[in-house]
């Protein structure tokens, strides 16, 4: 069997494996490690908060170790992995370095290739709130937070305030996931007037970016 015909298994991890899904028709998350007997290829998707993003050729006089300590005092450099997209490096910690991408790199790469790439993007996956802000295809802001009830509203409002965006005029693009989409959008409508649904789910984006 050729490698192209193998089933693809996408493992969501935060240092340790959390859940997984495959590239079948039903994109459902399954908890734990995959136990699959048929031939397959594994792809690791890191959701760790232990990450930082820098320009490829930075003139900043920061030592790599200092940046890592700012992110986390227990950032283990021996587990460091780097993804590269356009003029950015996505640095993060993982024990599985083969076929591994951080969720920040995956989302920005996909949004960058979109025809309408400017604005605020928002998603939730495995209890992680993901926020991006792009202008002229440049990544202006990226961060992620632990999800708790509807605390994503607070982070979105703060993001709008930080960049002087208008909650009546400026849009939010929601990238769907395993969370109840209608519930999220209905909660957003109390605070934001322009809510757009992204053309792909976060699972489809992950599959596409690992083609």
C-alpha positions as MATLAB code, in Angstrom:
seq = 'XXXXXXXXXXXXXXXXXXXXXXXXXXXXXXXXXXXXXXXXXXXXXXXXXXXXXXXXXXXXXXXXXXXXXXXXXXXXXXXXXXXXXXXXXXXXXXXXXXXXXXXXXXXXXXXXXXXXXXXXXXXXXXXXXXXXXXXXXXXXXXXXXXXXXXXXXXXXXXXXXXXXXXXXXXXXXXXXXXXXXXXXXXXXXXXXXXXXXXXXXXXXXXXXXXX';
ca = [
       0.000    0.000    0.000;
       1.380    3.429   -0.958;
       1.887    6.069    1.726;
      -0.734    8.292    0.076;
      -3.426    5.662    0.755;
      -2.611    5.329    4.453;
      -5.149    6.747    6.866;
      -3.919    9.973    8.467;
      -4.231   10.249   12.248;
      -3.994   13.735   13.767;
      -3.015   13.700   17.433;
      -3.733   16.823   19.490;
      -1.134   17.227   22.207;
      -0.175   19.570   25.013;
       3.169   17.946   25.844;
       1.122   14.755   26.298;
      -1.481   13.412   23.867;
      -5.025   14.653   24.515;
      -7.160   13.317   21.697;
      -7.084   12.462   18.000;
      -9.112   12.366   14.794;
      -8.547   10.990   11.308;
      -9.095   12.253    7.771;
     -12.300   10.280    7.293;
     -15.712   11.755    6.506;
     -16.687   12.153   10.167;
     -14.268   14.481   11.932;
     -14.862   13.403   15.516;
     -12.396   13.706   18.385;
     -11.530   10.590   20.378;
      -9.869   10.872   23.769;
      -6.471    9.347   24.517;
      -3.899    7.738   22.223;
      -4.939    6.099   18.946;
      -5.078    2.298   18.907;
      -5.376    1.542   15.213;
      -4.287   -1.716   13.603;
      -4.538   -0.646    9.952;
      -1.601    1.183    8.266;
      -1.634    4.894    9.069;
       0.517    8.020    9.262;
       0.649   10.058   12.459;
       0.672   13.851   12.590;
       1.076   15.699   15.877;
      -0.699   19.020   16.447;
       0.709   20.925   19.399;
      -1.654   23.040   21.503;
       0.930   23.954   24.115;
       0.982   27.460   25.593;
       4.780   27.178   25.751;
       5.482   28.879   22.436;
       6.761   32.126   20.952;
       6.704   33.637   17.461;
       9.540   35.675   15.943;
      10.547   37.055   12.540;
      12.956   34.733   10.725;
      15.630   37.403   10.586;
      15.168   39.383   13.762;
      17.229   42.433   14.702;
      16.032   42.139   18.264;
      18.852   41.696   20.747;
      17.177   38.941   22.696;
      18.829   35.714   23.631;
      16.800   32.637   22.828;
      17.130   31.416   26.413;
      15.752   34.699   27.788;
      12.699   34.455   25.533;
      12.091   30.867   26.573;
      12.290   31.828   30.256;
       9.787   34.607   29.646;
       7.366   32.070   28.224;
       7.943   29.543   30.987;
      10.708   28.942   33.501;
      10.433   25.208   32.828;
      10.723   25.549   29.031;
      12.910   22.583   28.091;
      15.129   23.613   25.163;
      15.861   19.965   24.321;
      12.166   19.600   23.374;
      12.134   22.735   21.235;
      10.598   22.494   17.766;
      10.487   25.238   15.109;
       7.911   25.675   12.338;
       8.390   28.291    9.615;
       5.751   30.127    7.615;
       6.516   33.086    5.361;
       8.778   35.391    7.409;
       7.957   33.944   10.834;
       9.317   31.195   13.066;
       6.963   29.390   15.451;
       8.951   28.041   18.391;
       7.406   25.657   20.904;
       7.986   22.688   23.173;
       7.120   19.099   22.246;
       8.440   15.596   22.802;
       7.212   14.444   19.375;
       9.269   16.360   16.809;
       8.470   14.265   13.732;
       5.433   15.386   11.706;
       4.648   18.030   14.297;
       3.169   21.513   13.872;
       1.966   24.066   16.380;
      -1.643   25.175   15.992;
      -0.517   28.818   15.590;
       1.549   27.944   12.525;
      -1.253   25.849   11.020;
      -3.931   28.528   11.380;
      -1.797   31.452   10.245;
      -0.537   29.518    7.224;
      -4.094   28.715    6.138;
      -5.453   32.209    6.762;
      -2.481   33.741    4.914;
      -3.471   31.805    1.779;
      -7.094   32.912    2.041;
      -8.332   35.638   -0.349;
      -9.816   37.656    2.525;
      -7.225   37.254    5.253;
      -7.556   40.481    7.261;
      -9.273   40.733   10.636;
      -9.856   38.902   13.901;
     -10.011   35.095   13.834;
     -11.240   33.025   16.741;
     -11.565   29.329   17.515;
     -11.733   26.877   20.409;
     -10.184   23.429   20.315;
      -9.634   21.036   23.216;
     -10.220   23.739   25.846;
      -7.862   26.187   24.139;
      -9.086   29.610   23.014;
      -7.236   30.678   19.846;
      -7.093   34.351   18.804;
      -5.416   35.817   15.708;
      -5.366   39.302   14.213;
      -4.002   39.834   10.701;
      -3.565   42.923    8.510;
      -2.327   42.860    4.921;
      -1.571   39.155    5.437;
       0.783   40.007    8.312;
       0.297   38.386   11.697;
      -0.270   41.304   14.067;
      -1.373   39.314   17.102;
      -1.595   35.682   18.151;
      -2.315   34.208   21.550;
      -4.152   31.329   23.155;
      -5.754   30.830   26.538;
      -7.334   28.068   28.568;
     -11.071   27.831   27.917;
     -13.467   28.189   30.861;
     -17.212   28.640   30.212;
     -17.497   31.804   28.087;
     -14.262   33.538   29.122;
     -13.384   33.911   25.432;
     -15.722   36.950   25.384;
     -13.386   38.765   27.773;
     -10.318   38.028   25.650;
     -12.050   39.154   22.457;
     -13.207   42.424   24.023;
      -9.677   43.080   25.297;
      -8.276   42.355   21.850;
     -10.699   44.815   20.235;
      -9.749   47.453   22.815;
      -6.020   46.863   22.347;
      -6.199   47.563   18.603;
      -8.967   50.202   18.722;
     -11.400   48.021   16.830;
     -15.134   48.698   16.763;
     -17.447   45.972   18.091;
     -20.256   47.347   15.909;
     -18.287   47.701   12.688;
     -15.332   45.288   12.693;
     -15.916   41.589   12.166;
     -14.914   38.385   13.937;
     -14.335   35.277   11.843;
     -15.223   32.156   13.791;
     -13.479   28.888   12.912;
     -15.710   26.006   13.972;
     -14.486   22.983   15.945;
     -15.933   20.354   18.275;
     -17.704   23.038   20.350;
     -21.417   23.732   19.759;
     -21.199   26.308   16.969;
     -24.681   27.817   17.463;
     -24.052   28.344   21.168;
     -20.779   30.181   20.515;
     -22.207   32.411   17.785;
     -25.321   33.268   19.825;
     -23.135   34.301   22.780;
     -20.932   36.422   20.496;
     -23.962   38.277   19.110;
     -24.512   40.023   22.434;
     -21.158   41.790   22.083;
     -20.234   41.834   18.386;
     -22.422   42.721   15.408;
     -20.424   41.240   12.529;
     -19.709   37.535   12.932;
     -18.471   35.534    9.952;
     -18.111   31.767    9.771;
     -14.812   30.659    8.237;
     -15.171   28.466    5.154;
     -13.399   25.505    6.812;
     -13.496   23.941   10.254;
     -10.310   23.802   12.308;
     -10.159   20.051   11.565;
     -10.282   20.638    7.801;
      -7.559   23.266    8.165;
      -5.329   20.810   10.066;
      -5.833   18.141    7.392;
      -5.178   20.604    4.560;
      -2.002   21.973    6.162;
      -0.644   18.448    6.533;
      -1.406   17.321    2.968;
];
